[in-house]
XYZ file of C-alpha atoms in Angstrom:
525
model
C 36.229 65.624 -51.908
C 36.305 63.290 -48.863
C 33.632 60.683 -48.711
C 31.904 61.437 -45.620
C 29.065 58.373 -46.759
C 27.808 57.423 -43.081
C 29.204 53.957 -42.798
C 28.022 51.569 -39.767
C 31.975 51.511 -38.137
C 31.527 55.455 -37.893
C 29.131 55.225 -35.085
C 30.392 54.523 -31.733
C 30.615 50.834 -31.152
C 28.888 49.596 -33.781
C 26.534 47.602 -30.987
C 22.745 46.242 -31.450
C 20.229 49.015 -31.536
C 17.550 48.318 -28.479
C 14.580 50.743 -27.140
C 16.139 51.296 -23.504
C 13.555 51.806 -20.739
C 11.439 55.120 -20.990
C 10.646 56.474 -17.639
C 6.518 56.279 -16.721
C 4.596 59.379 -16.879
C 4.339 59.306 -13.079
C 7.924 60.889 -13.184
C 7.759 62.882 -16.127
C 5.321 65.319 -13.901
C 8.669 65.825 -11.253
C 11.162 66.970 -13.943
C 11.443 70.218 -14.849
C 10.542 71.329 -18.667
C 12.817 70.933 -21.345
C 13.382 74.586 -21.958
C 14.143 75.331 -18.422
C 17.406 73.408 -18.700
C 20.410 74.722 -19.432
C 23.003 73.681 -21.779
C 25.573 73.849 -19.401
C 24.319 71.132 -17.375
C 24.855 68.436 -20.139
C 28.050 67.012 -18.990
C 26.742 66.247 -15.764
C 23.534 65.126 -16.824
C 22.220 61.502 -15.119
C 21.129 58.889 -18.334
C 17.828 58.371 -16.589
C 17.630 62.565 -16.880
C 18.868 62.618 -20.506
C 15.472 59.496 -21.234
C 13.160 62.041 -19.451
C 14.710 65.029 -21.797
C 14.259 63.109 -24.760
C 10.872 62.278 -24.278
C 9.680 65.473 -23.690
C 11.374 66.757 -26.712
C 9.714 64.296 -28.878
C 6.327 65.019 -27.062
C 6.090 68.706 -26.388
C 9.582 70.370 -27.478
C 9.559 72.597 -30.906
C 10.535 71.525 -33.883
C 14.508 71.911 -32.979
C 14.507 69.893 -29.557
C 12.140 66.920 -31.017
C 15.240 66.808 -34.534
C 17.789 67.214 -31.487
C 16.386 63.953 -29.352
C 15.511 61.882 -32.250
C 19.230 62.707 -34.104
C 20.755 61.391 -30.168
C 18.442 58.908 -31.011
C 20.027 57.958 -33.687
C 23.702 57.973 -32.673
C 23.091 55.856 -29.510
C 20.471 53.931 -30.253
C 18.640 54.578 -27.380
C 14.947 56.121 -27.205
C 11.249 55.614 -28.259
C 11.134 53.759 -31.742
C 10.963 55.737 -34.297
C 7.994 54.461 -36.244
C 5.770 55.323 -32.869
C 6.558 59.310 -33.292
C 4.116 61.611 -35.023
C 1.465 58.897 -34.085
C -1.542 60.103 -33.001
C -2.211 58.267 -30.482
C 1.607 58.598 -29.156
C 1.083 59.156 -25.268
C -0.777 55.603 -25.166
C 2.302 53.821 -27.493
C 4.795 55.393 -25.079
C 3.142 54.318 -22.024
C 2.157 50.446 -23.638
C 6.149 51.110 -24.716
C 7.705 51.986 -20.999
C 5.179 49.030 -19.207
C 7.310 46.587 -22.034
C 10.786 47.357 -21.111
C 10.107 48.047 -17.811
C 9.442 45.258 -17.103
C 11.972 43.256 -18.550
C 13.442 41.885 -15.486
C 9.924 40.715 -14.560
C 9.975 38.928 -18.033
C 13.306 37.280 -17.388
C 12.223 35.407 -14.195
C 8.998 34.398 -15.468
C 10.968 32.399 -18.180
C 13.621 31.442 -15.135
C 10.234 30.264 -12.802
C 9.429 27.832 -16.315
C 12.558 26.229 -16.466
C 13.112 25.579 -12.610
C 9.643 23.719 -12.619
C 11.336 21.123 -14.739
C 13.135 20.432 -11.895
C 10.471 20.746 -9.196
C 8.045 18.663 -10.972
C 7.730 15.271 -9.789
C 8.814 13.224 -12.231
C 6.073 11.264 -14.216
C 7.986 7.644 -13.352
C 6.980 8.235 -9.674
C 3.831 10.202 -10.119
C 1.002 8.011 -9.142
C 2.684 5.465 -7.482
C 4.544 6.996 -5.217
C 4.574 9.766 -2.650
C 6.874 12.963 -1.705
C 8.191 11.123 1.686
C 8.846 7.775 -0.583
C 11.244 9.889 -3.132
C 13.594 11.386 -0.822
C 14.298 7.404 0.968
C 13.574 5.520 -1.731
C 15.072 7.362 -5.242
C 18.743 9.315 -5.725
C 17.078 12.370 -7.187
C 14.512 12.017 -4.244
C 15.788 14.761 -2.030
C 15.024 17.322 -4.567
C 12.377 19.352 -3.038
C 9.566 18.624 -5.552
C 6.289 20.148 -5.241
C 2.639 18.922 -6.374
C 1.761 18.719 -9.801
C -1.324 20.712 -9.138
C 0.908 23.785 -7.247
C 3.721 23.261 -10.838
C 0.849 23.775 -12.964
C -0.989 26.581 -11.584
C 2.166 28.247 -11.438
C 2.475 27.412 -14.832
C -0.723 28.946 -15.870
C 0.227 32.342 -13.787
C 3.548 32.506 -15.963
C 0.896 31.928 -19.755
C -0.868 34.861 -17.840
C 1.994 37.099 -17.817
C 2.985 36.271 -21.132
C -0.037 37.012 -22.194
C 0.460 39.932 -21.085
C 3.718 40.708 -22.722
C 2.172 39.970 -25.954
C -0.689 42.454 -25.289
C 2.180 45.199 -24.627
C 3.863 44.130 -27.897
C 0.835 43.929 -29.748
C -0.162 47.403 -28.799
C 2.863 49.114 -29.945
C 3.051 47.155 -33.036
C -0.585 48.275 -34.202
C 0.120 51.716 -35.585
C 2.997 50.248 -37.724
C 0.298 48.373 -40.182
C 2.173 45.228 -39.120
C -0.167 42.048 -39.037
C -0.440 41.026 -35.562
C -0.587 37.340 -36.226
C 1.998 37.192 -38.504
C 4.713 38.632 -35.699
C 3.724 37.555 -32.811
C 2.050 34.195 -34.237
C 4.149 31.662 -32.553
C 4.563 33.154 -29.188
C 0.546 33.063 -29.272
C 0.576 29.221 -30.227
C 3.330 28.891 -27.659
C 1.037 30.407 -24.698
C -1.952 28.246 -26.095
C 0.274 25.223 -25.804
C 0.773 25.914 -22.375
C -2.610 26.616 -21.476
C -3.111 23.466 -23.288
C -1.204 21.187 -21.294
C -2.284 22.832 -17.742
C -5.772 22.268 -18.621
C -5.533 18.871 -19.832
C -3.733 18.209 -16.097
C -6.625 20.029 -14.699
C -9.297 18.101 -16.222
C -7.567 14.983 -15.752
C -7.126 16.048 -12.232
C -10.829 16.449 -11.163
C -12.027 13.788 -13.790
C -9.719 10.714 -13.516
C -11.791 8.139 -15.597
C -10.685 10.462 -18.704
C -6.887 10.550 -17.357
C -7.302 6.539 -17.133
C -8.264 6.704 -21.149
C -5.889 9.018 -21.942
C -2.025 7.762 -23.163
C 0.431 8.533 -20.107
C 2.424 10.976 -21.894
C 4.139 14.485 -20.238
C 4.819 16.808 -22.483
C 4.839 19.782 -20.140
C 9.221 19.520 -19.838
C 8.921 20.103 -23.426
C 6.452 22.634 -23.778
C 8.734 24.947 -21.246
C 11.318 24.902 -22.689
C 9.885 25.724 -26.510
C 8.075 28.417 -24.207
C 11.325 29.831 -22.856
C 12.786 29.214 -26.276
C 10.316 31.407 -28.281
C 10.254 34.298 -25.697
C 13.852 34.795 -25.274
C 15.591 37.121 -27.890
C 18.925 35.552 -28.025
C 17.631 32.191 -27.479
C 15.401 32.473 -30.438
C 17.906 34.154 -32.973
C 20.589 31.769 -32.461
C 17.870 29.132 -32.796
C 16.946 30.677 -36.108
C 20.740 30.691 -37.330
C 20.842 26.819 -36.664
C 17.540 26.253 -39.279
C 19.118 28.753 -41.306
C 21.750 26.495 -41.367
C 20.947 23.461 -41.583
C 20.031 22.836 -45.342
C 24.171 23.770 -45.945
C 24.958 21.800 -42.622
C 23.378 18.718 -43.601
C 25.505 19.052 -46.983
C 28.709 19.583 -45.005
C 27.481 16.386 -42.212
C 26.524 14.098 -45.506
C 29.891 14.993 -46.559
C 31.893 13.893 -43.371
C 29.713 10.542 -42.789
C 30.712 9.685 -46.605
C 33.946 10.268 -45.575
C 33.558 8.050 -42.715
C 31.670 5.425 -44.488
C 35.213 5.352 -46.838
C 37.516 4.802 -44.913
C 35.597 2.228 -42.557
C 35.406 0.335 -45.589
C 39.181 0.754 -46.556
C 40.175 -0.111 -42.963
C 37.895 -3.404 -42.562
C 39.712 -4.295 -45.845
C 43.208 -3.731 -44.969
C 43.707 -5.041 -41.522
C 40.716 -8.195 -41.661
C 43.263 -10.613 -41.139
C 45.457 -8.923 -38.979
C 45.569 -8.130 -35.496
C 43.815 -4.880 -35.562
C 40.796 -7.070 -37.612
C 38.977 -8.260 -35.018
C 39.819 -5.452 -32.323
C 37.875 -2.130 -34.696
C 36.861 -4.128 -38.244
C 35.294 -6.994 -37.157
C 31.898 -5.697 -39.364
C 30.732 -2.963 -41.180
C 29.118 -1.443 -38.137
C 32.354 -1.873 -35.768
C 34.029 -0.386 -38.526
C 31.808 2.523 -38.240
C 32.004 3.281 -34.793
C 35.843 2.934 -34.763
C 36.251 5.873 -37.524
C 33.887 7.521 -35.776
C 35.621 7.376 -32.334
C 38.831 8.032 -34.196
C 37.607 11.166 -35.588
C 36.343 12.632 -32.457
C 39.444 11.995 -30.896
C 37.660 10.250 -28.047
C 40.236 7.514 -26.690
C 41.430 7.110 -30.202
C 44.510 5.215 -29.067
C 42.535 2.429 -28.190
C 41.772 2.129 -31.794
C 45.196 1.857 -33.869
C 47.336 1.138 -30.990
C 47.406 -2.963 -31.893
C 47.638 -1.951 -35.187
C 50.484 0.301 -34.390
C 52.303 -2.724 -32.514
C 52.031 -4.914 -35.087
C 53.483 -2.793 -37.786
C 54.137 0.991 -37.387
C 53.682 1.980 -41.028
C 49.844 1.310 -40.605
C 49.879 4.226 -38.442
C 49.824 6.098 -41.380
C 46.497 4.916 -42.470
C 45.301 6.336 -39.041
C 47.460 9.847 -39.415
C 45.913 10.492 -42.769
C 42.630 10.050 -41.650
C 42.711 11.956 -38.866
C 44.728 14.657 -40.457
C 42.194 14.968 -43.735
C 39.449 14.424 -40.947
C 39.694 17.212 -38.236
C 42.189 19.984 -40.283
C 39.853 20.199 -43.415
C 37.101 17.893 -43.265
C 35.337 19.528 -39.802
C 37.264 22.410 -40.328
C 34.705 22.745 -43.312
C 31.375 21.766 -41.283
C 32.801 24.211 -38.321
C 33.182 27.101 -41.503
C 29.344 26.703 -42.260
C 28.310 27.082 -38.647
C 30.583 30.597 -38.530
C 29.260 31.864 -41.516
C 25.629 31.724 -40.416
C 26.499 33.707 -37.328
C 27.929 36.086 -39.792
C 25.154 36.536 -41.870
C 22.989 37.211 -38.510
C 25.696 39.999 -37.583
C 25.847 41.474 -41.018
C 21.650 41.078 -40.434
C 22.122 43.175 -36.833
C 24.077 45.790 -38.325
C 21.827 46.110 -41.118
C 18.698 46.888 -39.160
C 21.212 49.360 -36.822
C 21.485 51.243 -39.895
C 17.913 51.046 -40.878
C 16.859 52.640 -37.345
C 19.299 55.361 -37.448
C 18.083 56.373 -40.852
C 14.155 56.662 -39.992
C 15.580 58.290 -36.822
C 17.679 60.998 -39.058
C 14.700 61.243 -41.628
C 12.149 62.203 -39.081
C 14.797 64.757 -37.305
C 15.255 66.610 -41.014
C 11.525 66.705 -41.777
C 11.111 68.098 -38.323
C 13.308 70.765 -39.408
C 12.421 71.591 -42.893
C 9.070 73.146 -42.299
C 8.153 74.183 -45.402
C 8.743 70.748 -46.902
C 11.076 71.893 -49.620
C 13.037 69.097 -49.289
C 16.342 71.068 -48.226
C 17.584 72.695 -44.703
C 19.679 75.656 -44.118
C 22.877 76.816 -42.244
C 20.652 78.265 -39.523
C 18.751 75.109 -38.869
C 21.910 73.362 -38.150
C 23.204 75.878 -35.937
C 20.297 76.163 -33.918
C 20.131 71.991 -33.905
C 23.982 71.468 -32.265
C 23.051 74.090 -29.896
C 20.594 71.796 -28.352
C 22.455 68.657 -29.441
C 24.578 69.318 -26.323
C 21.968 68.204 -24.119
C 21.795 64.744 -24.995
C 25.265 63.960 -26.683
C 27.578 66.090 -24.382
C 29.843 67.048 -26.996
C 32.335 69.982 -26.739
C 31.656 73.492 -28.013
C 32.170 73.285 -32.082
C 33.098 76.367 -33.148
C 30.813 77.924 -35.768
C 33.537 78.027 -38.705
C 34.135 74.574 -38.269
C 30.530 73.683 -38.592
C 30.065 76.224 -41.661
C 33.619 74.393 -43.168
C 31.991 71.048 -43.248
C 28.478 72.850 -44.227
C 30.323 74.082 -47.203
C 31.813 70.899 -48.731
C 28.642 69.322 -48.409
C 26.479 72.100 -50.071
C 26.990 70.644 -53.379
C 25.225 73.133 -55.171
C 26.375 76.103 -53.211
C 22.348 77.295 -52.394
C 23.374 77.359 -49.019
C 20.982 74.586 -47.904
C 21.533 70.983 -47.587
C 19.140 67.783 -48.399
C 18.491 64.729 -46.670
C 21.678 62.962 -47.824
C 23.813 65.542 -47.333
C 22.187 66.320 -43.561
C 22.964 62.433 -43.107
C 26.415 63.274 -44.209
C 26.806 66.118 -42.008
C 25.705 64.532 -38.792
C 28.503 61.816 -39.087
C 30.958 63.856 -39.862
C 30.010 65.822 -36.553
C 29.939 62.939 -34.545
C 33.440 61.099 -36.283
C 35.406 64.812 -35.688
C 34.239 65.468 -32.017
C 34.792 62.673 -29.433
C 32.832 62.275 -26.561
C 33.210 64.256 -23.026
C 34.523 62.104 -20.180
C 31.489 60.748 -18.171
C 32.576 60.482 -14.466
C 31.282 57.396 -12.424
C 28.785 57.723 -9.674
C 30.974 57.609 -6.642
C 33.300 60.158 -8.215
C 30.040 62.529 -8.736
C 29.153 61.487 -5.394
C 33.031 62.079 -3.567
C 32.962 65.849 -5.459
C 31.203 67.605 -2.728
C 33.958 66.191 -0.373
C 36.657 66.655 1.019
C 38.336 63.560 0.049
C 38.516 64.041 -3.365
C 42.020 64.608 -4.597
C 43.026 61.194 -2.379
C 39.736 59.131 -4.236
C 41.124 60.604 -7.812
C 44.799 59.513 -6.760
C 43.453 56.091 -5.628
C 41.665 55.885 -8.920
C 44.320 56.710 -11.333
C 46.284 54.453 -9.290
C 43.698 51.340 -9.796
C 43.357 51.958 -13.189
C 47.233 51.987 -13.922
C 49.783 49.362 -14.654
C 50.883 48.809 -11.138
C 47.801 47.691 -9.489
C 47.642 44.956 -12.643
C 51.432 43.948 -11.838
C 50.622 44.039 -7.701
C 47.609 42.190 -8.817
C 48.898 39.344 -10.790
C 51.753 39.018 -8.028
C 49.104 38.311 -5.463
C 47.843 35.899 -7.134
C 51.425 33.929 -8.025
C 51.961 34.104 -4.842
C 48.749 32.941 -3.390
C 49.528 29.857 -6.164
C 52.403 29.015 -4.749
C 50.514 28.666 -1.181
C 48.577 26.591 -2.534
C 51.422 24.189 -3.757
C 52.885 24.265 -0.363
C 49.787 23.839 1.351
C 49.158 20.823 -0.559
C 52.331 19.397 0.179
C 52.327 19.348 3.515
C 48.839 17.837 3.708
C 50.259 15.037 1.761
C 53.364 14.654 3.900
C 51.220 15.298 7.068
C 53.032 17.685 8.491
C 52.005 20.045 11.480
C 53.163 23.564 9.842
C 49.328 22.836 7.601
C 47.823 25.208 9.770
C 49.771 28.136 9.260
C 49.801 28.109 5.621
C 46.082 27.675 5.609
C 46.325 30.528 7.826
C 48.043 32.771 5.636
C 46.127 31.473 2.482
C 43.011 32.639 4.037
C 44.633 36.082 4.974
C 45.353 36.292 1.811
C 42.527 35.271 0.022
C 40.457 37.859 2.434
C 42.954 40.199 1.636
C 42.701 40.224 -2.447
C 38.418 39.821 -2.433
C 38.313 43.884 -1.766
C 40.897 44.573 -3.958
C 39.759 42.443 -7.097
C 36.050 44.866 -6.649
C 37.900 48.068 -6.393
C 37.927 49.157 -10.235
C 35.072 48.237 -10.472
C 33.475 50.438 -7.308
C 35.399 53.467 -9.165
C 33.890 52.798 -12.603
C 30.391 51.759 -12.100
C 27.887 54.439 -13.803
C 24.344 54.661 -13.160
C 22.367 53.013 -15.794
């Protein structure tokens, strides 16, 4: 029998799961009911339509449409979490749940706001002796437009605010999970507190100077925003717990390298201290250092065994051997250890991908097995793939081909299935049926027109072979221009202008062009 074991590479692209953005409840009160849609309108369904159908079939659908959203759920990893559902308090998670991802853009330029005031802050070598007119005649970084430290640190407090804020959301949704706030969300609270901590030493220092004249002149706040920025950001803070993960084996590897380093400074400073090369990169221990070292890196390493080199060419090989042993196998190693901790966080990613889908496929069978018996039937199914078109716009499967695969996994021929074998099922669904062809938003919107045929013709045509080949030519020949163009400048002749000319043409030319597949592909998120 085939082993139809649901396997992360059998659904879709394999990507991070992520919560996308659930509309507000504002809008749920516009959109029709879930049973008042038909299946027929799947394929053309908007995503932000298919977030407001799931949601209503996880809060008020029957039993069939809430297994149906949370099994769509599952294969695109998009929806409410699935630890929030069945919650009583549900309505309040979702909304706490929308405000967070909502808002994400708002999020993003908070963090962006912290990082520019590094660069708006006057700098704490001026501050205090020096004012905003001085800088700009006086320093080379002075026509930056900096602002007052007061104005970069109430700012600063407004962003902690917000952040707050963001941890409120989190901590909200988190609640019902029995997950210890503290524990999760422990360092984004100290990192918040740190930067209320360092605006309201300012402030205090600010309206009290005789403390700030105690006090050690030290600014931390650079530091503090970008640990802030650091801690808050997702990818920022995974990758930056890789590197720790890391860096017990990394420091092996480095030890390694700087041993190997160490031997052959020594080795060199003993075979060329009385020649030529001796007082050039051995002269000491420490010269002998920095030479390997520069040697390795490949940083202007003929510098380093070029006398050598003149003096007798078979020393070279001292230098090849290094350098060979150095960068193929010696950094190639270090380089390995960095790679394979970006691994394990992948293998990590995909991991917790599978873990959501399975709660998500869990909570869809126990919606459907009703009298908790631990096994669904041939009906269930059928009724479930019926609304399954809503969300996953798959073709019509024809009911013997759902009863064939129903069969083979009926292992004990009761005709009902259990959890593992409804797990089975499901990807075997989704691997045999591919997905319906989701047009973009100006072909939906160039349908009711009559200029459809030529848009579908121009289409076809940008996404073929041609437009790549007229594409690349373009741009070969817009090269050569360039050449030309350059060449005459140098030689000062008057026919400049007219290749700028047509270099410009050209360039205006090919901007439209380079935007048109994407204008014809661009869906609505």
């Amino acid at each position: 029998m085939t082993n139809l074991t649901p396997t992360p590479s059998m659904f879709r692209d394999g990507r991070e799961l992520s919560s996308p953005d659930v509309l507000e409840e504002g809008i749920l009160r516009t959109t029709t009911s879930s049973s008042d849609m038909s299946l027929g309108e799947g394929p053309r369904l908007k995503k932000a339509q298919m977030a407001v159908m799931k949601y209503i079939s996880v809060f008020k659908g029957n039993r069939v449409q809430r297994a149906a959203a949370l099994v769509s759920q599952a294969v695109d990893g998009k929806g409410i979490p699935p630890e929030l559902i069945g919650n009583p308090r549900f309505s309040h998670l979702v909304k706490a749940h929308c405000w967070l991802k909502r808002l994400k853009p708002f999020w993003n330029m908070v963090e962006i706001v912290l990082l520019l005031l590094n660069f708006l802050d006057v700098p704490a070598w001026c501050a205090g002796h020096c004012n905003l007119k001085m800088m700009r005649e006086d320093y080379m970084a002075g026509s930056v437009p900096y602002i007052s430290s007061v104005k970069v640190n109430t700012i600063q407090v407004i962003c902690a605010l917000c952040l707050s804020f963001k941890i409120y959301l989190q901590a909200i949704i988190s609640r019902p999970t029995n997950t210890r706030i503290f524990k999760k969300y422990g360092v984004k609270m100290l990192a918040v507190f740190v930067l209320y901590l360092d605006s309201s030493l300012f402030f205090i220092g600010y309206m009290f100077p005789w403390i700030a004249g105690k006090a050690p002149n030290v600014d931390g706040s650079t530091i503090v925003r970008v640990l802030v920025v650091i801690v808050f950001h997702r990818d920022i803070r995974y990758s930056m717990v890789v590197l720790l993960k890391i860096l017990p084996e990394f420091l092996n590897m480095g030890a390694l390298v700087a041993i190997y380093i160490v031997f052959f400074a020594w080795m060199g400073r003993f075979i060329f201290h009385d020649s030529v090369e001796g007082p050039h990169a051995f002269s000491d221990i420490g010269n002998s250092l920095a030479s390997m070292f520069t040697l390795i890196l490949a940083i202007n390493n003929p510098v380093v065994w070029t006398p050598a080199y003149k003096e007798n060419p078979i020393s070279c090989l001292f230098f090849i051997t290094f350098l060979v042993i150095g960068v193929y196998l010696m950094m190639s190693l270090l380089f390995s250890v960095v790679f394979r901790g970006y691994r394990q966080r992948l293998a990590d990613n995909l991991a917790k991908e599978v873990n959501n889908r399975r709660r998500c496929l869990d909570k869809a069978f126990r919606f459907l097995d009703l009298e908790d018996k631990g096994r669904i039937t041939f009906e269930d199914l059928t009724k479930l793939l019926d609304v399954l078109h809503i969300y996953l716009e798959l073709p019509h499967i024809q009911t013997d081909k759902i009863k064939f695969y129903f069969e083979v996994l009926d292992k004990d021929a009761d005709h009902s299935i259990d959890q593992e074998e409804f797990h089975d099922f499901l990807t075997a669904i989704v691997m045999k049926f591919s997905k319906k062809y989701e047009p973009s938003w100006l072909e939906i919107q160039m349908e009711c027109t009559n200029y459809y045929g030529q848009f579908l013709d121009v289409k076809s045509f940008v996404n073929g072979p041609y437009f790549e080949w007229m594409m690349i030519a373009v741009h070969i020949f817009n090269l050569a221009i360039i050449i030309l163009e350059t060449e005459l400048d140098i030689r000062g002749s008057d026919y400049q202008v007219y290749v700028q000319f047509v270099q410009i043409a050209l360039g205006e030319f090919c901007r439209p062009l380079q935007g048109l597949p994407t204008v014809t592909s661009v869906r609505l998120r």
